mmCIF file of N, CA, C and O in Angstrom:
data_model
loop_
_atom_site.group_PDB
_atom_site.id
_atom_site.type_symbol
_atom_site.label_atom_id
_atom_site.label_comp_id
_atom_site.label_asym_id
_atom_site.label_seq_id
_atom_site.Cartn_x
_atom_site.Cartn_y
_atom_site.Cartn_z
ATOM 1 N N MET A 1 -32.774 8.678 -29.534
ATOM 2 C CA MET A 1 -31.940 7.533 -28.826
ATOM 3 C C MET A 1 -32.284 7.301 -27.311
ATOM 4 O O MET A 1 -32.485 8.347 -26.617
ATOM 5 N N ALA A 2 -32.752 6.183 -27.089
ATOM 6 C CA ALA A 2 -33.358 5.828 -25.914
ATOM 7 C C ALA A 2 -32.182 5.469 -24.952
ATOM 8 O O ALA A 2 -31.080 4.888 -25.158
ATOM 9 N N GLU A 3 -32.138 6.149 -23.589
ATOM 10 C CA GLU A 3 -31.258 5.646 -22.644
ATOM 11 C C GLU A 3 -31.717 4.472 -21.724
ATOM 12 O O GLU A 3 -32.700 4.278 -21.487
ATOM 13 N N GLN A 4 -30.569 3.839 -21.675
ATOM 14 C CA GLN A 4 -30.693 2.578 -20.846
ATOM 15 C C GLN A 4 -30.557 2.630 -19.483
ATOM 16 O O GLN A 4 -29.618 3.267 -19.043
ATOM 17 N N ALA A 5 -31.219 2.335 -18.495
ATOM 18 C CA ALA A 5 -31.040 2.148 -17.134
ATOM 19 C C ALA A 5 -29.948 1.479 -16.904
ATOM 20 O O ALA A 5 -29.691 0.478 -17.380
ATOM 21 N N PRO A 6 -29.091 2.089 -15.849
ATOM 22 C CA PRO A 6 -28.125 1.331 -15.274
ATOM 23 C C PRO A 6 -28.425 0.062 -14.549
ATOM 24 O O PRO A 6 -29.342 0.214 -13.824
ATOM 25 N N THR A 7 -27.785 -0.870 -14.505
ATOM 26 C CA THR A 7 -27.944 -2.118 -13.845
ATOM 27 C C THR A 7 -26.814 -2.423 -12.855
ATOM 28 O O THR A 7 -25.699 -2.348 -13.289
ATOM 29 N N TYR A 8 -27.166 -2.760 -11.698
ATOM 30 C CA TYR A 8 -25.970 -2.907 -10.757
ATOM 31 C C TYR A 8 -26.272 -4.242 -10.132
ATOM 32 O O TYR A 8 -27.299 -4.841 -9.745
ATOM 33 N N GLU A 9 -24.992 -4.930 -10.327
ATOM 34 C CA GLU A 9 -24.860 -6.484 -9.616
ATOM 35 C C GLU A 9 -24.436 -6.300 -8.482
ATOM 36 O O GLU A 9 -23.250 -6.006 -8.167
ATOM 37 N N MET A 10 -25.327 -6.875 -7.406
ATOM 38 C CA MET A 10 -24.718 -6.597 -5.931
ATOM 39 C C MET A 10 -24.007 -7.816 -5.465
ATOM 40 O O MET A 10 -24.503 -9.190 -5.842
ATOM 41 N N VAL A 11 -22.763 -7.951 -5.097
ATOM 42 C CA VAL A 11 -22.005 -9.144 -4.832
ATOM 43 C C VAL A 11 -21.739 -8.756 -3.249
ATOM 44 O O VAL A 11 -21.330 -7.845 -2.729
ATOM 45 N N GLU A 12 -22.003 -10.153 -2.577
ATOM 46 C CA GLU A 12 -21.700 -10.208 -1.083
ATOM 47 C C GLU A 12 -20.122 -10.054 -0.897
ATOM 48 O O GLU A 12 -19.573 -10.800 -1.460
ATOM 49 N N VAL A 13 -19.619 -9.089 -0.027
ATOM 50 C CA VAL A 13 -18.484 -8.770 0.435
ATOM 51 C C VAL A 13 -18.269 -9.417 1.767
ATOM 52 O O VAL A 13 -18.846 -9.192 2.641
ATOM 53 N N LYS A 14 -17.224 -10.271 1.958
ATOM 54 C CA LYS A 14 -17.081 -11.010 3.332
ATOM 55 C C LYS A 14 -16.089 -10.048 4.075
ATOM 56 O O LYS A 14 -15.039 -9.601 3.470
ATOM 57 N N ALA A 15 -16.299 -10.242 5.293
ATOM 58 C CA ALA A 15 -15.150 -9.454 6.104
ATOM 59 C C ALA A 15 -13.642 -10.231 5.807
ATOM 60 O O ALA A 15 -12.768 -9.303 5.726
ATOM 61 N N GLU A 16 -13.676 -11.662 5.602
ATOM 62 C CA GLU A 16 -12.337 -12.217 5.297
ATOM 63 C C GLU A 16 -11.585 -11.575 4.079
ATOM 64 O O GLU A 16 -10.445 -11.537 4.395
ATOM 65 N N ASP A 17 -12.626 -11.228 3.088
ATOM 66 C CA ASP A 17 -11.932 -10.643 1.797
ATOM 67 C C ASP A 17 -11.125 -9.357 2.168
ATOM 68 O O ASP A 17 -10.262 -8.999 1.611
ATOM 69 N N ILE A 18 -11.788 -8.524 3.045
ATOM 70 C CA ILE A 18 -11.462 -7.288 3.385
ATOM 71 C C ILE A 18 -10.324 -7.388 4.054
ATOM 72 O O ILE A 18 -9.301 -6.381 3.832
ATOM 73 N N LEU A 19 -10.445 -8.080 5.100
ATOM 74 C CA LEU A 19 -9.284 -8.240 6.083
ATOM 75 C C LEU A 19 -7.978 -8.737 5.295
ATOM 76 O O LEU A 19 -7.109 -8.222 5.544
ATOM 77 N N ALA A 20 -7.882 -9.775 4.454
ATOM 78 C CA ALA A 20 -6.820 -10.187 3.468
ATOM 79 C C ALA A 20 -6.235 -9.033 2.724
ATOM 80 O O ALA A 20 -5.236 -8.933 2.619
ATOM 81 N N GLU A 21 -7.191 -8.315 2.088
ATOM 82 C CA GLU A 21 -6.631 -6.984 1.298
ATOM 83 C C GLU A 21 -6.070 -6.133 2.199
ATOM 84 O O GLU A 21 -4.930 -5.506 1.723
ATOM 85 N N ARG A 22 -6.674 -5.973 3.193
ATOM 86 C CA ARG A 22 -5.815 -4.720 4.177
ATOM 87 C C ARG A 22 -4.383 -5.256 4.781
ATOM 88 O O ARG A 22 -3.688 -4.591 4.853
ATOM 89 N N GLN A 23 -4.544 -6.481 5.265
ATOM 90 C CA GLN A 23 -3.447 -6.903 5.689
ATOM 91 C C GLN A 23 -2.090 -7.138 4.667
ATOM 92 O O GLN A 23 -1.007 -6.818 5.051
ATOM 93 N N SER A 24 -2.545 -7.357 3.326
ATOM 94 C CA SER A 24 -1.425 -7.548 2.268
ATOM 95 C C SER A 24 -0.966 -6.072 2.149
ATOM 96 O O SER A 24 0.176 -5.752 1.787
ATOM 97 N N PHE A 25 -1.887 -4.954 1.971
ATOM 98 C CA PHE A 25 -1.524 -3.532 1.921
ATOM 99 C C PHE A 25 -0.544 -3.142 3.236
ATOM 100 O O PHE A 25 0.391 -2.264 2.961
ATOM 101 N N TYR A 26 -0.964 -3.525 4.308
ATOM 102 C CA TYR A 26 -0.164 -3.110 5.526
ATOM 103 C C TYR A 26 1.081 -3.717 5.555
ATOM 104 O O TYR A 26 2.026 -3.180 5.790
ATOM 105 N N GLY A 27 1.177 -5.181 4.809
ATOM 106 C CA GLY A 27 2.470 -5.647 4.760
ATOM 107 C C GLY A 27 3.353 -4.943 3.803
ATOM 108 O O GLY A 27 4.624 -4.897 4.107
ATOM 109 N N ALA A 28 2.943 -4.625 2.542
ATOM 110 C CA ALA A 28 3.555 -3.685 1.600
ATOM 111 C C ALA A 28 3.987 -2.468 2.233
ATOM 112 O O ALA A 28 5.208 -2.025 1.791
ATOM 113 N N PHE A 29 3.202 -1.782 2.936
ATOM 114 C CA PHE A 29 3.552 -0.515 3.557
ATOM 115 C C PHE A 29 4.422 -0.341 4.407
ATOM 116 O O PHE A 29 5.400 0.434 4.417
ATOM 117 N N MET A 30 4.435 -1.556 5.283
ATOM 118 C CA MET A 30 5.516 -1.728 6.182
ATOM 119 C C MET A 30 7.169 -2.034 5.615
ATOM 120 O O MET A 30 8.106 -1.466 6.151
ATOM 121 N N LYS A 31 6.945 -2.830 4.622
ATOM 122 C CA LYS A 31 8.131 -3.240 3.906
ATOM 123 C C LYS A 31 8.639 -1.672 3.216
ATOM 124 O O LYS A 31 10.126 -1.439 3.200
ATOM 125 N N GLY A 32 7.869 -1.143 2.425
ATOM 126 C CA GLY A 32 8.334 0.162 1.892
ATOM 127 C C GLY A 32 8.943 1.004 2.946
ATOM 128 O O GLY A 32 9.731 1.828 2.733
ATOM 129 N N THR A 33 8.304 1.278 4.175
ATOM 130 C CA THR A 33 8.671 2.023 5.302
ATOM 131 C C THR A 33 10.086 1.663 5.683
ATOM 132 O O THR A 33 10.934 2.600 6.006
ATOM 133 N N THR A 34 10.101 0.397 5.813
ATOM 134 C CA THR A 34 11.295 -0.137 6.288
ATOM 135 C C THR A 34 12.835 0.229 5.276
ATOM 136 O O THR A 34 13.722 0.687 5.583
ATOM 137 N N TRP A 35 12.331 0.003 4.204
ATOM 138 C CA TRP A 35 13.486 0.024 2.845
ATOM 139 C C TRP A 35 13.542 1.663 2.922
ATOM 140 O O TRP A 35 15.003 1.939 2.822
ATOM 141 N N SER A 36 12.776 2.755 2.982
ATOM 142 C CA SER A 36 13.073 3.943 2.959
ATOM 143 C C SER A 36 13.631 4.443 4.208
ATOM 144 O O SER A 36 14.719 5.139 4.034
ATOM 145 N N ILE A 37 13.537 3.876 5.068
ATOM 146 C CA ILE A 37 14.423 4.408 6.352
ATOM 147 C C ILE A 37 15.637 3.915 6.298
ATOM 148 O O ILE A 37 16.553 4.600 6.547
ATOM 149 N N GLY A 38 15.888 2.426 5.799
ATOM 150 C CA GLY A 38 17.140 1.987 5.585
ATOM 151 C C GLY A 38 17.849 2.878 4.540
ATOM 152 O O GLY A 38 19.170 3.259 4.862
ATOM 153 N N ILE A 39 17.478 3.206 3.533
ATOM 154 C CA ILE A 39 18.071 4.046 2.361
ATOM 155 C C ILE A 39 18.482 5.385 3.067
ATOM 156 O O ILE A 39 19.740 6.077 2.675
ATOM 157 N N THR A 40 17.389 6.194 3.838
ATOM 158 C CA THR A 40 17.661 7.329 4.401
ATOM 159 C C THR A 40 19.161 7.239 5.405
ATOM 160 O O THR A 40 19.821 8.253 5.386
ATOM 161 N N VAL A 41 18.997 6.122 6.024
ATOM 162 C CA VAL A 41 20.323 6.032 7.048
ATOM 163 C C VAL A 41 21.385 5.891 6.184
ATOM 164 O O VAL A 41 22.416 6.345 6.634
ATOM 165 N N ALA A 42 21.333 5.040 5.170
ATOM 166 C CA ALA A 42 22.593 4.853 4.457
ATOM 167 C C ALA A 42 22.953 6.096 3.867
ATOM 168 O O ALA A 42 24.240 6.325 4.026
ATOM 169 N N ILE A 43 22.230 6.960 3.271
ATOM 170 C CA ILE A 43 22.664 8.161 2.639
ATOM 171 C C ILE A 43 23.293 9.123 3.894
ATOM 172 O O ILE A 43 24.239 9.848 3.565
ATOM 173 N N LEU A 44 22.709 9.079 4.914
ATOM 174 C CA LEU A 44 23.227 9.974 6.082
ATOM 175 C C LEU A 44 24.592 9.366 6.378
ATOM 176 O O LEU A 44 25.383 10.340 6.668
ATOM 177 N N LEU A 45 24.578 8.364 6.466
ATOM 178 C CA LEU A 45 25.994 7.779 6.959
ATOM 179 C C LEU A 45 27.064 8.132 5.905
ATOM 180 O O LEU A 45 28.271 8.538 6.196
ATOM 181 N N LEU A 46 26.735 7.941 4.476
ATOM 182 C CA LEU A 46 27.814 8.306 3.570
ATOM 183 C C LEU A 46 27.866 9.675 3.537
ATOM 184 O O LEU A 46 29.139 10.240 3.226
ATOM 185 N N MET A 47 26.986 10.570 3.998
ATOM 186 C CA MET A 47 27.146 11.912 3.978
ATOM 187 C C MET A 47 28.129 12.386 5.099
ATOM 188 O O MET A 47 29.237 13.253 5.050
ATOM 189 N N ALA A 48 28.098 11.504 6.029
ATOM 190 C CA ALA A 48 29.082 11.905 7.287
ATOM 191 C C ALA A 48 30.135 11.336 7.122
ATOM 192 O O ALA A 48 31.199 12.054 7.555
ATOM 193 N N ILE A 49 30.437 10.453 6.067
ATOM 194 C CA ILE A 49 31.811 10.079 5.961
ATOM 195 C C ILE A 49 32.407 10.578 5.019
ATOM 196 O O ILE A 49 33.655 11.292 5.256
ATOM 197 N N PHE A 50 31.857 11.242 4.030
ATOM 198 C CA PHE A 50 32.532 11.887 2.982
ATOM 199 C C PHE A 50 32.270 13.316 2.778
ATOM 200 O O PHE A 50 33.244 13.945 2.240
ATOM 201 N N LEU A 51 31.631 13.828 3.611
ATOM 202 C CA LEU A 51 31.344 15.369 3.732
ATOM 203 C C LEU A 51 31.967 16.125 4.906
ATOM 204 O O LEU A 51 32.192 17.346 4.859
ATOM 205 N N VAL A 52 32.408 15.297 5.875
ATOM 206 C CA VAL A 52 33.049 15.751 6.970
ATOM 207 C C VAL A 52 34.322 15.639 7.139
ATOM 208 O O VAL A 52 35.131 14.657 6.490
#
């Protein structure tokens, strides 16, 4: 069985593409962080109300 040499197709990566991807990831990360902090504060407030 003959093995075939792998071929790689080189595609030019532009800085604008990388920047757009990182900005969208950062936006999603910040939204998730904001929601998790808000939920944590809400849980702590409910605990303070009902457990004290």
